[in-house]
mmCIF file of C-alpha atoms and ligand atoms in Angstrom:
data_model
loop_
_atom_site.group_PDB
_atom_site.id
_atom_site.type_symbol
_atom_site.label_atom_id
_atom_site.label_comp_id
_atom_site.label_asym_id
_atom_site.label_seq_id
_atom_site.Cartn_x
_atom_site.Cartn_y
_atom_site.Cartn_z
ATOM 1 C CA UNK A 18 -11.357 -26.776 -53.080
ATOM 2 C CA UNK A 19 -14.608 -25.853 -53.091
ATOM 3 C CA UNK A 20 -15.617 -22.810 -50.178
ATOM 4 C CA UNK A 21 -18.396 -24.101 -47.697
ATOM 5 C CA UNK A 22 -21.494 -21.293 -48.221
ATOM 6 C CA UNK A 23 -22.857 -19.436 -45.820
ATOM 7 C CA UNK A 24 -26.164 -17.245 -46.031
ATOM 8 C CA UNK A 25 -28.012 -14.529 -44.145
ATOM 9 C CA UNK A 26 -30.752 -11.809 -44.529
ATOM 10 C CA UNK A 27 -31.427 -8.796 -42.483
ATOM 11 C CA UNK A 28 -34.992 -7.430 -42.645
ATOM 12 C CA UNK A 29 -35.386 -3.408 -44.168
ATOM 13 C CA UNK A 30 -36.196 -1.343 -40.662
ATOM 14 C CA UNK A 31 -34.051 1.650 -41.747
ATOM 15 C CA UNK A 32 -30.616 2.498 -40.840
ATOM 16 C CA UNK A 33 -28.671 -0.463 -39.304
ATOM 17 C CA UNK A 34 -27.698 0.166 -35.623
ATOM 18 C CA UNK A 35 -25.151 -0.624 -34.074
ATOM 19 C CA UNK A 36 -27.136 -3.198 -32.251
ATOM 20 C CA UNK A 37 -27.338 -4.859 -35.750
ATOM 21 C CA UNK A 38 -23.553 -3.789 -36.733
ATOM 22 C CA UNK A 39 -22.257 -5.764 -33.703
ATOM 23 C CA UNK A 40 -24.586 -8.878 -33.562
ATOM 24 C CA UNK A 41 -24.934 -9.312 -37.307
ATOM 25 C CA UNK A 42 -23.703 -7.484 -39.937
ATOM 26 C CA UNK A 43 -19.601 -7.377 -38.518
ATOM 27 C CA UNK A 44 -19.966 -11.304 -38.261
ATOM 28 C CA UNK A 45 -21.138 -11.607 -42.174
ATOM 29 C CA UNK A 46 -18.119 -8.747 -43.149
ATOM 30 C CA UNK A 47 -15.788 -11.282 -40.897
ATOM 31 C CA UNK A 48 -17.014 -14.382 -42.806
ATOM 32 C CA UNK A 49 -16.488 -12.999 -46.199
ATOM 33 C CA UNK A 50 -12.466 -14.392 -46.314
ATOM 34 C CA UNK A 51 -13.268 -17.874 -45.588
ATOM 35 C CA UNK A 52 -16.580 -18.598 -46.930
ATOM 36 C CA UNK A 53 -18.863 -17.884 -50.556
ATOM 37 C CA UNK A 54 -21.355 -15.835 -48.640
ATOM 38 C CA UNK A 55 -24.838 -14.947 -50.200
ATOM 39 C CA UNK A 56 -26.367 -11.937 -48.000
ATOM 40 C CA UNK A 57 -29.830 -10.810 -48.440
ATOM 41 C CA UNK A 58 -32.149 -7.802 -47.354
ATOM 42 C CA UNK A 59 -35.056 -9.661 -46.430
ATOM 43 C CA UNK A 60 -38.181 -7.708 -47.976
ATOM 44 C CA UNK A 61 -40.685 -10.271 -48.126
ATOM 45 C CA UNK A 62 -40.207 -10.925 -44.371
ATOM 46 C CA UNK A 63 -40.747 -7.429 -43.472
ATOM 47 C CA UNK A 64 -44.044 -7.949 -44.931
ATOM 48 C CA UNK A 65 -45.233 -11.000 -42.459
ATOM 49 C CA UNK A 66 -44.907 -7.761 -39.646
ATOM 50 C CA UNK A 67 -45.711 -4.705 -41.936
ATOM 51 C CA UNK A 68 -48.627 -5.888 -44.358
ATOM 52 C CA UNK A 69 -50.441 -2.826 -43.465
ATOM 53 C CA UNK A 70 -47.617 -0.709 -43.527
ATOM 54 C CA UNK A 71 -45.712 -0.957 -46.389
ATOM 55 C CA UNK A 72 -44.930 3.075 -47.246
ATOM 56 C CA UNK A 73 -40.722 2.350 -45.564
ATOM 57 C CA UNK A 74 -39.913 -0.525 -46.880
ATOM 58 C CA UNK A 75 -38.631 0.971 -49.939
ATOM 59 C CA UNK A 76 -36.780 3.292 -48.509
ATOM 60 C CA UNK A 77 -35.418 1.295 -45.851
ATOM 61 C CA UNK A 78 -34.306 -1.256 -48.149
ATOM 62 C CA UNK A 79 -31.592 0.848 -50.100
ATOM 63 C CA UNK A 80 -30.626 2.447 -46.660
ATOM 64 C CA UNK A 81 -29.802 -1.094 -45.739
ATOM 65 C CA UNK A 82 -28.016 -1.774 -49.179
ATOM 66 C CA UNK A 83 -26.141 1.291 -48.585
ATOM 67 C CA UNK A 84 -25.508 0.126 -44.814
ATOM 68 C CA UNK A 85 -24.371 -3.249 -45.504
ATOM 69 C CA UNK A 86 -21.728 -2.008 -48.078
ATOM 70 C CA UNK A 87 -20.445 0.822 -45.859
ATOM 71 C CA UNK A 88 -20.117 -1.417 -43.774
ATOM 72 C CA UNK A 89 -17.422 -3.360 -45.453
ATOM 73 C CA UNK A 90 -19.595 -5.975 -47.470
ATOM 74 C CA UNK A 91 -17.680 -6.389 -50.986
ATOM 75 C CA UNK A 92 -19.540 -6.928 -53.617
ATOM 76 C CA UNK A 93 -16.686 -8.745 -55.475
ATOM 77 C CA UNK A 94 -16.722 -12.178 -52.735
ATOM 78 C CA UNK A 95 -20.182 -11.950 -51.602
ATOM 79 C CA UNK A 96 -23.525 -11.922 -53.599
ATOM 80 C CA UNK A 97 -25.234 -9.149 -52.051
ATOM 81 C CA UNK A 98 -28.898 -9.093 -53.320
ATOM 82 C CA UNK A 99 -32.821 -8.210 -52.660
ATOM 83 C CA UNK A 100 -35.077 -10.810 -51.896
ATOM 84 C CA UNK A 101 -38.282 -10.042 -53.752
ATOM 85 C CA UNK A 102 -35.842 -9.878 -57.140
ATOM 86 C CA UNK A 103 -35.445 -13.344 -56.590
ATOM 87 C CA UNK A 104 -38.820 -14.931 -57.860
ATOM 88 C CA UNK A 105 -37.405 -18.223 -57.011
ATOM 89 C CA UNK A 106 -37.716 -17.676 -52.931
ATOM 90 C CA UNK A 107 -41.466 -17.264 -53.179
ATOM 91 C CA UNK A 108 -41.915 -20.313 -55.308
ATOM 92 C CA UNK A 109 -39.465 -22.578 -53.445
ATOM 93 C CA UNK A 110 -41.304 -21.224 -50.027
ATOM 94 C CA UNK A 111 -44.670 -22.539 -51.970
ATOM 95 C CA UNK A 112 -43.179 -26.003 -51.980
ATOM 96 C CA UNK A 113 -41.871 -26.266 -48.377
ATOM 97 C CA UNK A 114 -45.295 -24.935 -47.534
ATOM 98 C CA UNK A 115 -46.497 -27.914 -48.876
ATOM 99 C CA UNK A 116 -44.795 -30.646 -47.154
ATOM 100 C CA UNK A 117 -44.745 -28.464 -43.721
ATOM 101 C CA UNK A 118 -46.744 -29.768 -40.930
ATOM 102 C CA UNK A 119 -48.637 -27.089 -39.640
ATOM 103 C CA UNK A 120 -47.904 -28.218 -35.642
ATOM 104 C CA UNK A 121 -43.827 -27.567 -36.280
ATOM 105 C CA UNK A 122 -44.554 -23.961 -37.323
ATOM 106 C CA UNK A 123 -47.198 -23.266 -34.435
ATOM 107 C CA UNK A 124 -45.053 -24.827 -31.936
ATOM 108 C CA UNK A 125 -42.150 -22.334 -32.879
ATOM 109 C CA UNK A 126 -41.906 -20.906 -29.368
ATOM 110 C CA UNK A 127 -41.072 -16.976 -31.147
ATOM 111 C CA UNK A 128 -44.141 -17.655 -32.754
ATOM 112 C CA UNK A 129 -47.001 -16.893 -29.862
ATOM 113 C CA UNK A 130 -44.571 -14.816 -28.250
ATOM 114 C CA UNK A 131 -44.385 -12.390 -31.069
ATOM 115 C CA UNK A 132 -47.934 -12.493 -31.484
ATOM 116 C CA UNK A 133 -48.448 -10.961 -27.890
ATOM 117 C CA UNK A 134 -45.074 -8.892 -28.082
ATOM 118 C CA UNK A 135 -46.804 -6.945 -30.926
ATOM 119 C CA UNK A 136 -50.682 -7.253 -29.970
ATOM 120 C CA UNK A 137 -51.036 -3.394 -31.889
ATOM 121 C CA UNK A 138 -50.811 -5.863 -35.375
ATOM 122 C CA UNK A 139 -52.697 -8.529 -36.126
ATOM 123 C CA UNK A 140 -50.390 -11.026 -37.086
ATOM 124 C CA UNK A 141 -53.018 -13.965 -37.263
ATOM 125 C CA UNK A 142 -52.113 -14.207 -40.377
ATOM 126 C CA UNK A 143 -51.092 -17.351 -43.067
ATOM 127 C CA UNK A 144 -47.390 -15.706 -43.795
ATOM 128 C CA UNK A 145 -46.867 -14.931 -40.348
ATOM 129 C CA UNK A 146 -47.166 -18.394 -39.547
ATOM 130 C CA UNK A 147 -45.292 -19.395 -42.794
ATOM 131 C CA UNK A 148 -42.439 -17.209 -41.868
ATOM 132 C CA UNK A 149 -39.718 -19.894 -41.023
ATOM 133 C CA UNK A 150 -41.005 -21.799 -44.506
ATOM 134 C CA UNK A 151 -39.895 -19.123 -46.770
ATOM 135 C CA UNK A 152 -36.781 -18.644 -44.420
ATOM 136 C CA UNK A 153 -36.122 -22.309 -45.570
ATOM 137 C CA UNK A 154 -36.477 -21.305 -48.786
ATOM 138 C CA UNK A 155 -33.485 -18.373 -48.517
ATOM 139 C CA UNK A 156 -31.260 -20.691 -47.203
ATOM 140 C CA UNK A 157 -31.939 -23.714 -49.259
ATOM 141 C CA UNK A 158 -31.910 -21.662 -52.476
ATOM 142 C CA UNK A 159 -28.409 -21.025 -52.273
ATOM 143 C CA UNK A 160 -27.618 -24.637 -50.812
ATOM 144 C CA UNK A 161 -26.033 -22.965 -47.883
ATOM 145 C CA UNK A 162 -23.830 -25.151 -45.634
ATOM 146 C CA UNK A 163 -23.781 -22.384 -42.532
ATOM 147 C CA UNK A 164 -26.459 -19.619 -41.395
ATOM 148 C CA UNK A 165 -24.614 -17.291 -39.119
ATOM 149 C CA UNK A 166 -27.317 -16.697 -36.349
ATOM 150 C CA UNK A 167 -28.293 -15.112 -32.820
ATOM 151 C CA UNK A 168 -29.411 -17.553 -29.639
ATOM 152 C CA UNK A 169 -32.998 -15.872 -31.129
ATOM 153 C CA UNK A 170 -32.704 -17.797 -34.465
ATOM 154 C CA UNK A 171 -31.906 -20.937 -33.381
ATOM 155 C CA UNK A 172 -35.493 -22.533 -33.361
ATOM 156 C CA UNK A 173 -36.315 -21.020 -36.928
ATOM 157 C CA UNK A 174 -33.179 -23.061 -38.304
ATOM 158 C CA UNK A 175 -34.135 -26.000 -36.059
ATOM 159 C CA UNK A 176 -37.115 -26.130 -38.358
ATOM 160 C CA UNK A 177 -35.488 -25.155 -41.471
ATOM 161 C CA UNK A 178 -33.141 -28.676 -41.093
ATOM 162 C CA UNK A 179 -37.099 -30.652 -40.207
ATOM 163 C CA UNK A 180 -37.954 -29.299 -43.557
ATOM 164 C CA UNK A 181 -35.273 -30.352 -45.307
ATOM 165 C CA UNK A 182 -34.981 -33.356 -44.076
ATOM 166 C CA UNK A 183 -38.293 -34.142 -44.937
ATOM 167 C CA UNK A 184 -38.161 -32.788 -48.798
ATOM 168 C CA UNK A 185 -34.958 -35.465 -48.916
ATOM 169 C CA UNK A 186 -36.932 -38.489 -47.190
ATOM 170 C CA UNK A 187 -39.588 -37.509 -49.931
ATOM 171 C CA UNK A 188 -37.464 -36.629 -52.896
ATOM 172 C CA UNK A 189 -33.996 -37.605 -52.372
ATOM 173 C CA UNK A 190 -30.818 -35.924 -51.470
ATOM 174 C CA UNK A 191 -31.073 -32.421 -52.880
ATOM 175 C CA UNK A 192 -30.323 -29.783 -49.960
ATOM 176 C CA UNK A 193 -27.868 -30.045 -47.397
ATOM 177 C CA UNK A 194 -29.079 -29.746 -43.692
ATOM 178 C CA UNK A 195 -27.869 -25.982 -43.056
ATOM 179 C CA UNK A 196 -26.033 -25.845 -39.420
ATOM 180 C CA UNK A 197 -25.691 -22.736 -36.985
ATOM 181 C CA UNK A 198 -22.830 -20.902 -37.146
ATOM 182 C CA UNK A 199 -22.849 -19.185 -33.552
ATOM 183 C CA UNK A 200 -20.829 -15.625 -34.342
ATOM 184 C CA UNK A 201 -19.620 -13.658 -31.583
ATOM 185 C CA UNK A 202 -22.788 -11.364 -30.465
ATOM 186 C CA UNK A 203 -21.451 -8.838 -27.764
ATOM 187 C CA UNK A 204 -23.651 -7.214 -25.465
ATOM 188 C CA UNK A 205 -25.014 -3.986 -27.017
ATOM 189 C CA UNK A 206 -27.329 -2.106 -24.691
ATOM 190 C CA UNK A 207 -29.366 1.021 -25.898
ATOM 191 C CA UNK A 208 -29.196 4.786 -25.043
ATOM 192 C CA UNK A 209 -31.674 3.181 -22.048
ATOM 193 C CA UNK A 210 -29.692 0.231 -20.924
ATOM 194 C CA UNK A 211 -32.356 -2.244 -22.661
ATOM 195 C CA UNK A 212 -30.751 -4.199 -25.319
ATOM 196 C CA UNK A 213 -30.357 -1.751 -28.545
ATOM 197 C CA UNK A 214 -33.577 -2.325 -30.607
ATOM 198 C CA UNK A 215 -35.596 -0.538 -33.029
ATOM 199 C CA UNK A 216 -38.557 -1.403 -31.261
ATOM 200 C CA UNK A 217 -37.543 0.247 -27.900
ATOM 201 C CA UNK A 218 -36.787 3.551 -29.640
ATOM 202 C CA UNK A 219 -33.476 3.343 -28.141
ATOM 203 C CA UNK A 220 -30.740 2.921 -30.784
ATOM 204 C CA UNK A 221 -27.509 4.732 -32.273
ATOM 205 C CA UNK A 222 -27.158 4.528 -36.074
ATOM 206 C CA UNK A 223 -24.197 2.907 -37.506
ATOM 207 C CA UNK A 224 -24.166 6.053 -39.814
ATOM 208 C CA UNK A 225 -24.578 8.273 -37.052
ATOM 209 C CA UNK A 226 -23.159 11.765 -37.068
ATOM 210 C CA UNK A 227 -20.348 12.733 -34.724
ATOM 211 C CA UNK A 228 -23.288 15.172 -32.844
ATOM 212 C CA UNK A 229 -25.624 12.104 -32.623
ATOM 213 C CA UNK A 230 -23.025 10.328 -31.223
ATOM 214 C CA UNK A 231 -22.191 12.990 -29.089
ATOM 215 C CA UNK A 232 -25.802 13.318 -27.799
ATOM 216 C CA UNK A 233 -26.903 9.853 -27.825
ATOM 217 C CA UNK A 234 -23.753 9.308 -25.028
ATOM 218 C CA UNK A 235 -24.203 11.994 -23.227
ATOM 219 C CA UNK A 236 -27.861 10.615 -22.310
ATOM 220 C CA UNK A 237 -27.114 7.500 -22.164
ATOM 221 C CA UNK A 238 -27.518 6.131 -18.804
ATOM 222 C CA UNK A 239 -24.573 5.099 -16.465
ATOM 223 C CA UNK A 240 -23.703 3.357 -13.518
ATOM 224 C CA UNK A 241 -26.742 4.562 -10.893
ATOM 225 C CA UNK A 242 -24.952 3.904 -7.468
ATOM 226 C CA UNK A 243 -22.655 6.650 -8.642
ATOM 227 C CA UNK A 244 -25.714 9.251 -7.419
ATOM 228 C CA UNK A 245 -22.320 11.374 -6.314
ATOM 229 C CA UNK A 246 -19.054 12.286 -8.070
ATOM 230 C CA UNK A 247 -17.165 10.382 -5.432
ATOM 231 C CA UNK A 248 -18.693 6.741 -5.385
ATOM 232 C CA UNK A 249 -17.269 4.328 -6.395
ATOM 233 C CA UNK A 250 -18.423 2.704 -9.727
ATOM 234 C CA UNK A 251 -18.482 -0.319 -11.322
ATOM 235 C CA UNK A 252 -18.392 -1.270 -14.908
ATOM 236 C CA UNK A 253 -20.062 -4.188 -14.723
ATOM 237 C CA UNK A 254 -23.236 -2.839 -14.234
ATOM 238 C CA UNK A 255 -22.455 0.455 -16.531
ATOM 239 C CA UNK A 256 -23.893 0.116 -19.597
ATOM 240 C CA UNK A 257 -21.682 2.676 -20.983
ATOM 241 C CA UNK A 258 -18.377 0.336 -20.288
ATOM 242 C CA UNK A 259 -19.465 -2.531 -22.895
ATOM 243 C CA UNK A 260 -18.987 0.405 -25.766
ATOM 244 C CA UNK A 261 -15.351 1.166 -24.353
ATOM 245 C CA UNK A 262 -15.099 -2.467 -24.581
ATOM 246 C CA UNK A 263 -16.080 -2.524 -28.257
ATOM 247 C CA UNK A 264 -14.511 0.823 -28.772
ATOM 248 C CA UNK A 265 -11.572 1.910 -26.372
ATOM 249 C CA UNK A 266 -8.330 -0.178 -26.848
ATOM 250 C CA UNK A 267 -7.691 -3.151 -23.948
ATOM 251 C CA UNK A 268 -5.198 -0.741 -22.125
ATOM 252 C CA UNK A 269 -7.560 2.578 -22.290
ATOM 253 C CA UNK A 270 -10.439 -0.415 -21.058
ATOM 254 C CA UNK A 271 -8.528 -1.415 -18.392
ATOM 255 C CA UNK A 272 -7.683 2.361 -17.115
ATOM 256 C CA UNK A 273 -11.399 3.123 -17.791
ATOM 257 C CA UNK A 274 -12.420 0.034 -14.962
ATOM 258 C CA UNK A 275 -9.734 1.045 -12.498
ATOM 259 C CA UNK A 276 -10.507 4.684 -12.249
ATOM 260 C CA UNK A 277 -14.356 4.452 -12.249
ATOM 261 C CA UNK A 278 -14.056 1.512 -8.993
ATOM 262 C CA UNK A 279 -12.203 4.193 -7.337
ATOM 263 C CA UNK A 280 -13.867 7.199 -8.530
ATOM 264 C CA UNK A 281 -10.663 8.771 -9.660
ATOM 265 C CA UNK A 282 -12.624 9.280 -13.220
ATOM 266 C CA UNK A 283 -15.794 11.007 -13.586
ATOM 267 C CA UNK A 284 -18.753 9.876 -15.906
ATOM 268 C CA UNK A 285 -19.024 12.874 -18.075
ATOM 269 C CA UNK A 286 -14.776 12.614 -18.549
ATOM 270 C CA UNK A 287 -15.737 8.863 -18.740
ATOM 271 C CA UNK A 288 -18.250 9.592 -21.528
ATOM 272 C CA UNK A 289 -16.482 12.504 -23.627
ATOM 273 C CA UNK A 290 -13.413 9.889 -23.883
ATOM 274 C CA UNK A 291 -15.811 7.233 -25.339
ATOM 275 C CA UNK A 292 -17.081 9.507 -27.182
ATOM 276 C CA UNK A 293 -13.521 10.186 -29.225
ATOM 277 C CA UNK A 294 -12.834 6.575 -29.967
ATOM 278 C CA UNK A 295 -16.554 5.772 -31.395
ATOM 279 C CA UNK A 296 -16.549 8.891 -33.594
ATOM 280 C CA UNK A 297 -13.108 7.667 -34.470
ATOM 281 C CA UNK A 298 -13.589 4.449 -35.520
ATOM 282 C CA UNK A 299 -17.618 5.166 -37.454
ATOM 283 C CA UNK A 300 -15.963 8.015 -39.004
ATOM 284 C CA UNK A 301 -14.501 5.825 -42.280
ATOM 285 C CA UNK A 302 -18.249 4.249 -42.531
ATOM 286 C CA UNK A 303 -19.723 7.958 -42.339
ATOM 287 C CA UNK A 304 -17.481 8.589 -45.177
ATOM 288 C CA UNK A 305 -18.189 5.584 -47.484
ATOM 289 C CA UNK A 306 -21.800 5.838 -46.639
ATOM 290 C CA UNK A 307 -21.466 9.557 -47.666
ATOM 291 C CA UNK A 308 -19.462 8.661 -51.003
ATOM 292 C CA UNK A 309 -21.870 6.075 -52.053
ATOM 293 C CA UNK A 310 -25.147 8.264 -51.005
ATOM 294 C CA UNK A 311 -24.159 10.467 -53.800
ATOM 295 C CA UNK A 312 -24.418 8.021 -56.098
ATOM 296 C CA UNK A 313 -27.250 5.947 -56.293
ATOM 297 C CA UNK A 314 -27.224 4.530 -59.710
ATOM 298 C CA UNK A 315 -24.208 3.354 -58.807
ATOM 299 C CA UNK A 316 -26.056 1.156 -55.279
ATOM 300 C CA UNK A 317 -28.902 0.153 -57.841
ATOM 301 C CA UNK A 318 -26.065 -1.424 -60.483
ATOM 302 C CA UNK A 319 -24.338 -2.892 -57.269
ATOM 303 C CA UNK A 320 -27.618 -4.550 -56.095
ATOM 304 C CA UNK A 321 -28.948 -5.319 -59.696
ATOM 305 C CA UNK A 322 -25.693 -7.144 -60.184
ATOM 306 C CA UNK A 323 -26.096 -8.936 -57.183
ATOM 307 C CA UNK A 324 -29.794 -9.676 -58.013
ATOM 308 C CA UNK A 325 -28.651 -11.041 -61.464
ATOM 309 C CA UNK A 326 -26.048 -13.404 -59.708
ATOM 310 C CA UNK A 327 -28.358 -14.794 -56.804
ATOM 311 C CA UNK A 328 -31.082 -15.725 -59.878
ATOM 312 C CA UNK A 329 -28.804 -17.220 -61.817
ATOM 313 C CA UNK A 330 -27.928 -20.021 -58.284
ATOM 314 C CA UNK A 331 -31.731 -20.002 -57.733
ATOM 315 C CA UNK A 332 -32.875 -21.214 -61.358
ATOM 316 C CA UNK A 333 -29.929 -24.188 -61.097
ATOM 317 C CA UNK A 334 -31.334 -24.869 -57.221
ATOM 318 C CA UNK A 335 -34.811 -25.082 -58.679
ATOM 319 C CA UNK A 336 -34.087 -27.243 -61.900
ATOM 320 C CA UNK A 337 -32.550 -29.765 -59.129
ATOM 321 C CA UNK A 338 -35.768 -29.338 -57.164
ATOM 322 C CA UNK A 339 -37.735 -29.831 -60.285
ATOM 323 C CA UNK A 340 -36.319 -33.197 -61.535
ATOM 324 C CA UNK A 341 -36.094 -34.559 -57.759
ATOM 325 C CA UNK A 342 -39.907 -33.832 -57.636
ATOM 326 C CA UNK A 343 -40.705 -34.691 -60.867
ATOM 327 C CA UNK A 344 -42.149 -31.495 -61.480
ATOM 328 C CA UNK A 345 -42.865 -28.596 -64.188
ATOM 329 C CA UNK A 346 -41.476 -25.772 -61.393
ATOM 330 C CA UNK A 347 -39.265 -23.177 -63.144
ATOM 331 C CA UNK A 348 -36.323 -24.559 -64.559
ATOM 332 C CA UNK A 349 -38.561 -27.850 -65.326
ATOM 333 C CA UNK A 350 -39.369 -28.117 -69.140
ATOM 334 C CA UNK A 351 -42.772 -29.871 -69.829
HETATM 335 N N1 LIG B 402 -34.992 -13.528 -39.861
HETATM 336 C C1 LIG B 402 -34.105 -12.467 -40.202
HETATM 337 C C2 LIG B 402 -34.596 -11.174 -39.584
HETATM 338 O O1 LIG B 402 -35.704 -11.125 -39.127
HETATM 339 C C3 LIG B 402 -33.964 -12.283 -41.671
HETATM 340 C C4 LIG B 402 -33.892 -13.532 -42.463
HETATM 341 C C5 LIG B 402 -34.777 -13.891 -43.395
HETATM 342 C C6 LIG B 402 -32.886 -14.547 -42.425
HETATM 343 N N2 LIG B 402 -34.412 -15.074 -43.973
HETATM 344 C C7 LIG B 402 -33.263 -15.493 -43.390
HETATM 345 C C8 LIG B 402 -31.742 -14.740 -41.693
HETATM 346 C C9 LIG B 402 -32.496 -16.622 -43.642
HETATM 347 C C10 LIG B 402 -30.995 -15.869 -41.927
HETATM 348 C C11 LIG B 402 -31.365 -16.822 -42.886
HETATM 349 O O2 LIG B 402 -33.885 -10.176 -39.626
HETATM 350 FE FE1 SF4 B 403 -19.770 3.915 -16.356
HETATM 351 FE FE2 SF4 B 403 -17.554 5.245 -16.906
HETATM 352 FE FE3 SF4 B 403 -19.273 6.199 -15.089
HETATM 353 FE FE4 SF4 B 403 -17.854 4.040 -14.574
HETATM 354 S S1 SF4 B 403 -17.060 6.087 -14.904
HETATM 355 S S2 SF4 B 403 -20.041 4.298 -14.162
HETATM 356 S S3 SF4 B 403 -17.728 3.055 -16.587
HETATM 357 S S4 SF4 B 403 -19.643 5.940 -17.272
#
């Protein structure tokens, strides 16, 4: 029986967080049992952002190779690759671009919000635009069946089906319409109680040390009706509790609630004891991250292997794409 595929990218920005960890990168780890899974650090996105600021994205990239693989993605089930080593995703986004009415992409509704969320760039640009075309193309060059995706997403992939959809009605039947596959995304709020995001300046590394983690809890913000010792909190509105609740075991989460309603715990006690169980559980990625820092040619074989295996499913994608079209594309002899 053949495995339905499912396909994802994260962009280079540096470490991953644990924003990222939980909403993203846990879900693709999950998926890798059930599914063939194609993963992807998205470099050529990073560029429809940081055009004019391209000294990290090196650097950020193997951090996130070395991130995703500390992080429990295996090599041996899941092609784990770099975009730009994949020719095919720029010339496959050149065709969608062609068939793509320009009103579906300026009616993405992240599209003008992004543009005033980040007024500092100028992002009136072609590829900006373009973005979800070329996100097509990663997912269609791997004829993936399921993109694992936030509430965020969901408009980009909206589009993505339009576009295929239209290359079939034109060409005949050679992608399948990739669907959502909504993975659990639990709340992760930042050292600041705004969602955990590199843009807010407020996250916790997934590679963290045990100090970081130490400090990062200490300051993070709590509960603030408990001005005194002695009121009465409530988790709810804590945005220290939803890390016990990805953290603490159910019993410890449940002792954690009772005592903080009725003051009988403390914040700092409340924070030191979160503080064990998250050093606890990121201290096995510390160590693989650790382990495979130390050997870099080593990550580069890893991703060069990966590289290798994702061209090798883009050149037989685009020899279908070339004899649907009729076409001299790579893969298409003249
Ligand atoms: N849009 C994702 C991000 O900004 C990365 C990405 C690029 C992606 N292409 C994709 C995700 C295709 C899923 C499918 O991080
Ligand atoms: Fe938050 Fe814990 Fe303080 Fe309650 S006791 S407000 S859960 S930090």
């Amino acid at each position: 029986m053949t495995r339905k595929i499912v396909l994802s990218g994260i962009r280079p920005t540096g470490r991953i967080h644990l924003g990222n960890y939980w909403g993203a990168v846990k879900n693709w780890v999950d998926l890798q049992d059930a599914y063939d899974c194609r993963y992807f650090i998205a470099d050529l996105h990073a560029l429809t952002t940081s055009y004019a600021e391209t000294s990290s994205i090196r650097s950020a990239t193997m951090d996130g190779v070395v991130d995703l693989l500390a992080s429990g993605i295996d090599p041996e089930k899941s092609v784990l690759f770099l975009q730009s080593q994949v020719p095919q995703h720029a010339e496959l986004a050149v065709v969608f671009g062609m068939i793509t009415p320009l009103g579906w992409l300026e009616r993405v509704p992240t599209y003008k919000e992004q543009i005033e969320q980040l007024r500092e760039k100028d992002l009136g640009t072609y590829g900006f635009l373009g973005y979800p075309v070329l996100m097509t193309a990663d997912i269609t060059l791997y004829r993936a069946n399921f993109v694992p995706v936030g509430k965020d997403q969901e408009s980009h992939l909206e589009i993505s089906r339009e576009i295929v959809r239209r290359f079939n009605g034109f060409y005949g039947e050679v992608f399948p319409e990739p669907q959502a596959l909504y993975t659990p995304s639990p709340k992760v709020p930042g050292i600041d109680a705004r969602k955990m995001s590199k843009s807010y300046d407020n996250t916790i590394a997934l590679s963290a040390s045990a100090d970081e983690v130490k400090t990062a809890v200490m300051a993070m913000v709590t509960d603030p009706k408990r001005a005194r010792r002695a009121d009465p909190g409530d988790p709810d509105t804590c945005n220290l509790y939803p890390f016990h609740q990805l953290y603490s075991p159910e019993d410890e989460q449940k002792t954690v609630a009772e005592e903080c309603r009725t003051a009988a715990r403390g914040c700092v006690d409340c924070k030191k004891h979160l503080i064990r169980n998250m050093n606890t559980a990121l201290e096995p990625v510390r160590e693989r991250r650790a382990t495979l820092e130390a050997k870099p040619e080593l990550v580069r074989e890893v991703l060069e292997a990966g590289n290798e295996k994702a061209r090798k499913l883009a050149s037989e994608t685009m020899e279908s794409v070339s004899s649907a079209m009729g076409l001299y594309v790579s893969g298409g002899k003249p």
